[in-house]
Short mmCIF file of C-alpha atoms in Angstrom, two decimals:
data_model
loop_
_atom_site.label_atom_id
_atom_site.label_comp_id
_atom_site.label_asym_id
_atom_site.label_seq_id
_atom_site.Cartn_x
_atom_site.Cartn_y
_atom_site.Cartn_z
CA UNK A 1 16.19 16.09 30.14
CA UNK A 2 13.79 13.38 28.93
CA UNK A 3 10.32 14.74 28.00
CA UNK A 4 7.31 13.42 30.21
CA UNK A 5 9.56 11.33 32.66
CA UNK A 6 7.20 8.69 34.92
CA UNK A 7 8.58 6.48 37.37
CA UNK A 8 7.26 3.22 37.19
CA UNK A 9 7.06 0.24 39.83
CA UNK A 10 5.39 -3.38 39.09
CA UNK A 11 2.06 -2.92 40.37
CA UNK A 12 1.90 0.71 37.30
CA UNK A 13 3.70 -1.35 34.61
CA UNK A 14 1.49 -3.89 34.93
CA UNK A 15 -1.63 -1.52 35.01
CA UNK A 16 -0.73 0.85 31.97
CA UNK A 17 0.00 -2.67 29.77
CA UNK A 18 -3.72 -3.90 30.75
CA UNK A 19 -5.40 -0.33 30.27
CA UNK A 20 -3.18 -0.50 27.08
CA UNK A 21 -4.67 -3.14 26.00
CA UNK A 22 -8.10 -2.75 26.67
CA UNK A 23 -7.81 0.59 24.93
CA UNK A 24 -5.76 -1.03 21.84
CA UNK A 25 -9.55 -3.31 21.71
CA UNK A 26 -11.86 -0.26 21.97
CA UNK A 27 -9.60 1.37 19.19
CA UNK A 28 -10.72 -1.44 16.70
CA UNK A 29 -14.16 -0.89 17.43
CA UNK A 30 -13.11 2.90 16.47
CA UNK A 31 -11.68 1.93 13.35
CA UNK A 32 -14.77 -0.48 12.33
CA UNK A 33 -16.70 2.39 12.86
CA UNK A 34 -14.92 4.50 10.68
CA UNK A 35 -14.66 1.88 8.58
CA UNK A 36 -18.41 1.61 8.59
CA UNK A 37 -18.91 5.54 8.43
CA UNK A 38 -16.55 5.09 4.98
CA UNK A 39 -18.44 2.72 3.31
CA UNK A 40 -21.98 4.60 4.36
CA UNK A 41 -20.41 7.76 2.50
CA UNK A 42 -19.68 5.58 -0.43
CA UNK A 43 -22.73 4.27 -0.94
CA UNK A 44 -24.75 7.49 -0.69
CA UNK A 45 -22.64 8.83 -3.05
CA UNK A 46 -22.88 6.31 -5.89
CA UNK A 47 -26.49 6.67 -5.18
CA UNK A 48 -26.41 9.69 -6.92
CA UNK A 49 -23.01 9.02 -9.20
CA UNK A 50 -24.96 9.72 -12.23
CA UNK A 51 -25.40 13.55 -11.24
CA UNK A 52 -21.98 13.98 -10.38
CA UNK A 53 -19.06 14.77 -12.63
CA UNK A 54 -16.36 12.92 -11.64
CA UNK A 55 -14.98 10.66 -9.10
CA UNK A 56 -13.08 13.24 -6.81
CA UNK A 57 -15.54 13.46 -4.31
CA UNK A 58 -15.09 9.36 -3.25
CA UNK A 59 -11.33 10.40 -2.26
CA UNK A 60 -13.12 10.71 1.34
CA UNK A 61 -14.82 7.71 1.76
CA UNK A 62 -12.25 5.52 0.14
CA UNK A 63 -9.95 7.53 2.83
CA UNK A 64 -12.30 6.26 5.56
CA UNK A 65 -12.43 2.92 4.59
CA UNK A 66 -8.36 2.53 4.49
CA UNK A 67 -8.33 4.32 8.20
CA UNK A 68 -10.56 2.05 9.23
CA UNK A 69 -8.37 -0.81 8.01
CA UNK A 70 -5.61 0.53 8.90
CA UNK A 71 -6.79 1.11 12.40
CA UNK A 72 -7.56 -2.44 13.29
CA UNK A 73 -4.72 -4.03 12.61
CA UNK A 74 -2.34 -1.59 13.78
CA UNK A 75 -4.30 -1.48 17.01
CA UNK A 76 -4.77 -5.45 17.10
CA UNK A 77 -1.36 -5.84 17.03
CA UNK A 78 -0.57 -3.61 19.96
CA UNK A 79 -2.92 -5.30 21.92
CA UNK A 80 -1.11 -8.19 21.56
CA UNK A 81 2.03 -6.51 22.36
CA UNK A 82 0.57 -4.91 25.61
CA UNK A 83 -0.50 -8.58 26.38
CA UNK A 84 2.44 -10.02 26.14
CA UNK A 85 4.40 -7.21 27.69
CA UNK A 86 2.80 -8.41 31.29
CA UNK A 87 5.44 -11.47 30.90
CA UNK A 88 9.24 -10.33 30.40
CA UNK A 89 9.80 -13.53 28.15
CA UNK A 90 7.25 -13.06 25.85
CA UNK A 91 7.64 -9.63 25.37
CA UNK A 92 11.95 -9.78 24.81
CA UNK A 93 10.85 -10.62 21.18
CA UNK A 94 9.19 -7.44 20.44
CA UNK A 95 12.01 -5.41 21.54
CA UNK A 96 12.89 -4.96 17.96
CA UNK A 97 9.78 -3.87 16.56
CA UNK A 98 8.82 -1.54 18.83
CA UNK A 99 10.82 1.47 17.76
CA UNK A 100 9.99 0.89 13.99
CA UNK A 101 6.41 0.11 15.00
CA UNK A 102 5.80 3.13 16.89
CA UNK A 103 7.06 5.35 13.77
CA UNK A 104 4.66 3.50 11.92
CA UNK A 105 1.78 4.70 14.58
CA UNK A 106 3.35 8.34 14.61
CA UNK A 107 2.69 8.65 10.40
CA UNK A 108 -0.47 6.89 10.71
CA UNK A 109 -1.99 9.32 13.34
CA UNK A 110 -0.65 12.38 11.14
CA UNK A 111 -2.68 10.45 7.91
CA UNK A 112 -5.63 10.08 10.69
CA UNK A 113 -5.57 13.84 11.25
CA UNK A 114 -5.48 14.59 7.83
CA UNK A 115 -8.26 12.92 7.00
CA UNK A 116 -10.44 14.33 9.52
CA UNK A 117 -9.64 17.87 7.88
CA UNK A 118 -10.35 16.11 4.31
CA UNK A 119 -13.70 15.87 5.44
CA UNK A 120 -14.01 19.58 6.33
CA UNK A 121 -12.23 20.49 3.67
CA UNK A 122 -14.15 18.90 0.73
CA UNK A 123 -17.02 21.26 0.46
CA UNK A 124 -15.82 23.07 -2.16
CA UNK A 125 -14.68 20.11 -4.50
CA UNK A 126 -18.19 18.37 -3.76
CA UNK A 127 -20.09 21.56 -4.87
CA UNK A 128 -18.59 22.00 -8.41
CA UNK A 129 -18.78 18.33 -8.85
CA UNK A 130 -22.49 18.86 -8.12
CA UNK A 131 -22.97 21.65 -10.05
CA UNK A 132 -21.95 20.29 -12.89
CA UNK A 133 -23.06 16.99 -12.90
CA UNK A 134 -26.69 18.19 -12.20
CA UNK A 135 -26.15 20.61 -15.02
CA UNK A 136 -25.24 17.49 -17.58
CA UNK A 137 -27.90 15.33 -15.96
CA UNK A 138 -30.61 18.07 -16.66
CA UNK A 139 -29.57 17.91 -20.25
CA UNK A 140 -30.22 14.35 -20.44
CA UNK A 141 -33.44 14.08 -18.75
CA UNK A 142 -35.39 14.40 -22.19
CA UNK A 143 -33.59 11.12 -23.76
CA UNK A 144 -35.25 8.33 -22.29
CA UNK A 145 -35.03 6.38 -25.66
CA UNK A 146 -31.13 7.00 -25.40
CA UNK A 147 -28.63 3.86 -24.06
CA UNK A 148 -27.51 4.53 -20.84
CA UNK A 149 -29.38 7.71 -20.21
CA UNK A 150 -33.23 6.17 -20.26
CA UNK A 151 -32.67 6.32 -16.59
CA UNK A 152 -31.80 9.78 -15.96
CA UNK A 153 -35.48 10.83 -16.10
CA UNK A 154 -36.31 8.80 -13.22
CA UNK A 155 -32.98 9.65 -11.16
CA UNK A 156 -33.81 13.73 -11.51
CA UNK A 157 -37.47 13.43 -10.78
CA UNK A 158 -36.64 10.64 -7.43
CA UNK A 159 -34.11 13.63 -6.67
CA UNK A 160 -36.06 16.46 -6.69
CA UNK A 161 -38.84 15.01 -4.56
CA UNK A 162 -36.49 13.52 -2.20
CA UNK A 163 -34.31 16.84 -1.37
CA UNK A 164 -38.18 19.02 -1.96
CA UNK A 165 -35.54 21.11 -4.95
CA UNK A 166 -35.67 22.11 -8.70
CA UNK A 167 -32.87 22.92 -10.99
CA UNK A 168 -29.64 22.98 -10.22
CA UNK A 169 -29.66 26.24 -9.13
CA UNK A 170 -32.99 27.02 -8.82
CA UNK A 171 -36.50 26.32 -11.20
CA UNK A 172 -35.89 28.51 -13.69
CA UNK A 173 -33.12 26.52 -15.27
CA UNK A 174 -35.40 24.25 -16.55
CA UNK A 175 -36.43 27.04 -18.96
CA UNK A 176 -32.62 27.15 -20.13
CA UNK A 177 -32.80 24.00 -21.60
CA UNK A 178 -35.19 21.20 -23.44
CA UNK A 179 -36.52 18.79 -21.05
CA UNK A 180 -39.66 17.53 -22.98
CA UNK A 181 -38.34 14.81 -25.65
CA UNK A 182 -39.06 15.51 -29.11
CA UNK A 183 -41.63 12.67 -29.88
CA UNK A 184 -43.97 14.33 -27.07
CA UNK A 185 -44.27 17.03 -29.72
CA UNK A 186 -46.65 17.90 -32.34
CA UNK A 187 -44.18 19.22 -34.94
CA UNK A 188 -47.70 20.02 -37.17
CA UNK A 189 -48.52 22.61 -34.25
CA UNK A 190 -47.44 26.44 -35.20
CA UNK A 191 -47.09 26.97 -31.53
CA UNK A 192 -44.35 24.59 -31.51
CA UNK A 193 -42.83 25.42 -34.73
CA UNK A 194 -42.58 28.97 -33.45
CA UNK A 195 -41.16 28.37 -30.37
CA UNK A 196 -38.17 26.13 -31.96
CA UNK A 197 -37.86 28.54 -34.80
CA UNK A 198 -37.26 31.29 -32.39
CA UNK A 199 -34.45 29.11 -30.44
CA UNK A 200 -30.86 29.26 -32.50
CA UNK A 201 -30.39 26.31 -31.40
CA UNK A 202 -33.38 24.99 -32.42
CA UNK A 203 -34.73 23.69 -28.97
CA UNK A 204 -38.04 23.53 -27.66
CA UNK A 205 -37.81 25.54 -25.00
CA UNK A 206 -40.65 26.79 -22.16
CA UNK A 207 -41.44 28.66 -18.85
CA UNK A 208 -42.23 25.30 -17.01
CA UNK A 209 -40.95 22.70 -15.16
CA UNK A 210 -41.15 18.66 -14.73
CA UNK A 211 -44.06 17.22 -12.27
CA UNK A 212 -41.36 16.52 -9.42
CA UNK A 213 -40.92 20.28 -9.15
CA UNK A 214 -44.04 20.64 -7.39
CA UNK A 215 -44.46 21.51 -3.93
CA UNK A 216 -47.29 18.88 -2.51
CA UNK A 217 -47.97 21.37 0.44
CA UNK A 218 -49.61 23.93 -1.68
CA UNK A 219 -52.83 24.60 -1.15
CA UNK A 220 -54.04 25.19 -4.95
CA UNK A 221 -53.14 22.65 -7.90
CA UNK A 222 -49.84 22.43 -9.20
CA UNK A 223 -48.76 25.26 -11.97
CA UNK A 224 -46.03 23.60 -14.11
CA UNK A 225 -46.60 25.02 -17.06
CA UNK A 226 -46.27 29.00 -18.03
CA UNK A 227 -44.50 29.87 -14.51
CA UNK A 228 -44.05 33.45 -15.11
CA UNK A 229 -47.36 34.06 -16.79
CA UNK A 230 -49.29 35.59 -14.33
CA UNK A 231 -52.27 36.21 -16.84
CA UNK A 232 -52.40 32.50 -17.57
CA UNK A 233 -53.76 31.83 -14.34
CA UNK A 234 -56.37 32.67 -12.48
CA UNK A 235 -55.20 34.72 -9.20
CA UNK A 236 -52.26 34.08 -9.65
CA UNK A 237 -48.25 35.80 -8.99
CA UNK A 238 -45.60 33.45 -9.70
CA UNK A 239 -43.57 35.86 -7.26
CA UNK A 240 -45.52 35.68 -5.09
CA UNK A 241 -46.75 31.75 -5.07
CA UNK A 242 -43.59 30.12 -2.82
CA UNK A 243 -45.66 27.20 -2.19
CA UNK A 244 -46.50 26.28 -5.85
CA UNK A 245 -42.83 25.05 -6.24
CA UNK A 246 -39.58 24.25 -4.42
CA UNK A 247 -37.63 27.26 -4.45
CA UNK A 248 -34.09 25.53 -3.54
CA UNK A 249 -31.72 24.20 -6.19
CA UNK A 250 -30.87 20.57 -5.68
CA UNK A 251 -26.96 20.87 -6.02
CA UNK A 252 -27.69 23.61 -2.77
CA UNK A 253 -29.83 20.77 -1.30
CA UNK A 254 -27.20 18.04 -2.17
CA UNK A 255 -24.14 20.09 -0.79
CA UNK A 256 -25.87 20.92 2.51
CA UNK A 257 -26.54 16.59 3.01
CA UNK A 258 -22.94 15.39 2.06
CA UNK A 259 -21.48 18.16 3.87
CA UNK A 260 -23.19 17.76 7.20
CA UNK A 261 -22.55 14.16 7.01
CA UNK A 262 -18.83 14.59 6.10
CA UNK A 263 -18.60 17.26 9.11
CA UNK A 264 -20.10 15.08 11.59
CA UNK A 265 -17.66 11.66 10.02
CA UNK A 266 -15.11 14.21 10.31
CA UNK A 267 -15.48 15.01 13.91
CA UNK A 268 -16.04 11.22 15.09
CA UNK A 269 -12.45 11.12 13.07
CA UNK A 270 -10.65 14.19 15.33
CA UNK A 271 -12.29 11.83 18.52
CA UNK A 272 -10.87 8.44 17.16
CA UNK A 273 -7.72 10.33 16.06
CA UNK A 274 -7.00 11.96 19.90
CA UNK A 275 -7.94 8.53 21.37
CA UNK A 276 -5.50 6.80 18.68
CA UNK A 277 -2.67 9.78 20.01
CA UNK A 278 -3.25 8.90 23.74
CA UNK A 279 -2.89 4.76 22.82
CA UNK A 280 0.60 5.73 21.05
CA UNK A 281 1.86 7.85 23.98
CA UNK A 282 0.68 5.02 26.41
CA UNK A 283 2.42 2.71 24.31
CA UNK A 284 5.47 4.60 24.22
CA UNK A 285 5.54 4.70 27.93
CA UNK A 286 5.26 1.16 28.56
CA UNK A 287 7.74 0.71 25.93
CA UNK A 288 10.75 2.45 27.55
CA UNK A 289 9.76 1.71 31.22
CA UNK A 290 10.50 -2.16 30.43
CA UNK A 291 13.45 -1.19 28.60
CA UNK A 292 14.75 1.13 31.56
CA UNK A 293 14.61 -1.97 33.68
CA UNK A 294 18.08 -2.03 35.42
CA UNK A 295 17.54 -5.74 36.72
CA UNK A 296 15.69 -8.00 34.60
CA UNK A 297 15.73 -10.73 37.24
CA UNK A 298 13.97 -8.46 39.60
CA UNK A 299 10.24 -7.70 38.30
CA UNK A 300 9.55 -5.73 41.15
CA UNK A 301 12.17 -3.02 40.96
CA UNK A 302 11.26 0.34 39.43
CA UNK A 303 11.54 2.48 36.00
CA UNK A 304 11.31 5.56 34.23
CA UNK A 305 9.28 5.78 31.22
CA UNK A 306 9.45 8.73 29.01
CA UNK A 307 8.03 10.03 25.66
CA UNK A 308 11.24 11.12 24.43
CA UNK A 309 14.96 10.47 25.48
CA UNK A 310 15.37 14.46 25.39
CA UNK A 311 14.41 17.60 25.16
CA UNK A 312 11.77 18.51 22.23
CA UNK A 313 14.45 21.11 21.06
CA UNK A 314 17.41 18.56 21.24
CA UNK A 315 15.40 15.24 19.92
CA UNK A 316 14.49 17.32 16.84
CA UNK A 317 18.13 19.20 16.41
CA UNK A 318 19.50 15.30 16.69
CA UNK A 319 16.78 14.13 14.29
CA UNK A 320 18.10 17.07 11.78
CA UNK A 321 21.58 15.87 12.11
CA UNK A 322 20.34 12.13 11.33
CA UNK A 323 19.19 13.58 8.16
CA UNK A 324 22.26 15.63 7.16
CA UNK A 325 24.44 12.86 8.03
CA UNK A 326 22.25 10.50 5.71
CA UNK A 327 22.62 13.02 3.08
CA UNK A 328 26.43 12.76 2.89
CA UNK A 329 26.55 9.87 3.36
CA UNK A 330 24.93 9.54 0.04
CA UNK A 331 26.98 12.51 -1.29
CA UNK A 332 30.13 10.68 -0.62
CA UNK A 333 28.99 7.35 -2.01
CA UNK A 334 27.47 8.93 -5.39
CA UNK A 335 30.98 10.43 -5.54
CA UNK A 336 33.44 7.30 -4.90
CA UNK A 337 31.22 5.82 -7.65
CA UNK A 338 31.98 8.79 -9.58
CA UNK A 339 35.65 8.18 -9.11
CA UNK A 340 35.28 4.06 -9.89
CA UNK A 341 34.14 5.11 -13.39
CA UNK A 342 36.42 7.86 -14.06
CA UNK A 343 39.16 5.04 -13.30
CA UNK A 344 37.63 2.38 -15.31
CA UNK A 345 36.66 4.39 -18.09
CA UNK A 346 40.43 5.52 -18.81
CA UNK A 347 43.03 2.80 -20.78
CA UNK A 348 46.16 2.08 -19.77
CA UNK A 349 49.04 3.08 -22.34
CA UNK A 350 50.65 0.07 -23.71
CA UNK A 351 54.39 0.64 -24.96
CA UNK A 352 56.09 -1.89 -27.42
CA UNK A 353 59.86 -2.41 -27.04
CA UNK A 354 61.27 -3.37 -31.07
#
């Protein structure tokens, strides 16, 4: 029993291939869109490529972009075929492609689908990319005599007051590592030669933070400098003081905007994705009700469309046997050519009569 049987007369044929079609048309707007979303994503993130380890995370929005290729041509072809399929002529020469072509739209649909999960799914790729790459561009914020790392400076600080967070983590890592460059230091001063002496590694290291740090909504002057000295300041609890400067970590900040935005791209990709499922089912429709026509010189008479010749149970035991049969198939060829070279690899005996 076919799966999803509809009988068809004229006047239906000719209204699924026009809805058909103007769906195929609203589907390329869908894929510009995604398209669009992709290339959005992209750009945000090369933004901020420089705090970002590797390239992993632009496996989504290179994703997007093919869908949205993808989508407009597949769909502007099948608006053309659902155009022409209101004239019998015109559509006998898709007959061929139609089978092959809606395989095609069954793969790219599952690809469609598994996208949309990418985007869910990339959270925690994005957040050790983040994490590390802030970590490496904190280390480099100091060298802004350095090729190709003069700008990190400017990209941290930008960051931080952008996304209102400090650190990677939080403020204190800035007193993990050296983030004042060494010519901004006396080197004649025993404060500093104390404080590098008493660093294996010999780094400069202190309880403060850079300028962007600071949180302009606090009601007394900025304390960047000796944090967690409470005695160094008048009135004053570092514990206490949320206001004095932003408490989250940027990679925290940075996760929560590229994952919101992939979340809501991936939901607009679920709604394209079920609208793309409903134009391949309509499509499939139309395509066996004009192949079921008995008469072709009657247009009028009626049809049965149907999403699969059988059963769901007996379709996919028939598609299993398809694949077994292609399997020896193979078998049995890989062995006759077996055989051929046994045969042509042995000499005939040649006997010599005196």
């Amino acid at each position: 029993m076919a799966l999803l049987k509809v009988k068809f007369n004229q006047k239906k044929r000719v209204k699924l291939a026009q809805g058909l079609w103007l769906m195929n048309w609203f589907s390329v707007f869908a894929g510009i869109l995604v398209f669009s979303m992709g290339l959005f994503l992209k750009i945000e993130l090369r933004k901020r490529s420089e705090v970002m380890d590797n390239s992993e995370s632009h496996f989504v929005p290179n994703s997007l972009i093919l869908m949205g290729i993808l989508s407009c041509a597949f769909n502007g072809f099948a608006g053309k075929i659902c155009y022409d399929s209101l004239d019998p002529t015109k559509f006998a020469k898709w007959k061929p492609f139609l089978k092959p072509y809606l395989a095609l739209c069954f793969f790219f649909n599952i690809l469609i689908f598994f996208v949309a999960l990418i985007c869910f799914l990339m959270r925690g790729s994005l957040e050790s990319t983040l994490s590390q790459g802030l970590k490496n561009g904190m280390k480099f914020y100091r060298d802004t005599d350095t090729p190709g790392r003069c700008f990190m400076k400017k990209t941290i600080d930008m960051l931080q007051i952008e996304f209102k967070c400090c650190g990677n983590n939080g403020f204190k890592d800035w007193f993990e590592i050296q983030w004042i460059s060494n010519r901004y230091l006396d080197f004649s001063s025993k404060e500093v030669k104390d404080r590098i002496k008493s660093n294996v590694d010999g780094r400069y290291l202190v309880d403060g933070v850079p300028f962007s740090c600071c949180n302009p909504s606090s009601p007394r002057p900025c304390i960047q400098y000796q944090v967690t000295n409470n005695s160094a300041h008048y009135s004053y609890d570092y514990q206490t003081e949320e206001l004095n400067l932003w408490n989250r970590g940027c990679r925290e900040a940075l996760l929560h905007y590229y994952s919101s935005m992939m979340s809501s791209m991936g939901a607009v990709v679920l709604l394209v994705w079920l609208f793309e499922m409903s134009v391949m089912v309509g499509l499939r429709l139309l395509q066996t009700s004009l192949e079921s026509i008995t008469n072709p010189e009657d247009p009028e008479c009626e049809s049965e469309g149907w999403i699969l010749e059988n059963s769901l149970k007996d379709s996919l035991k028939s598609a299993l046997e398809n694949l077994k049969k292609i399997g020896k198939f193979n078998q049995v060829e890989a062995g006759a050519e077996g055989a051929e070279g046994e045969e042509g690899g042995k000499t005939p005996a040649i006997t010599t009569v005196s």
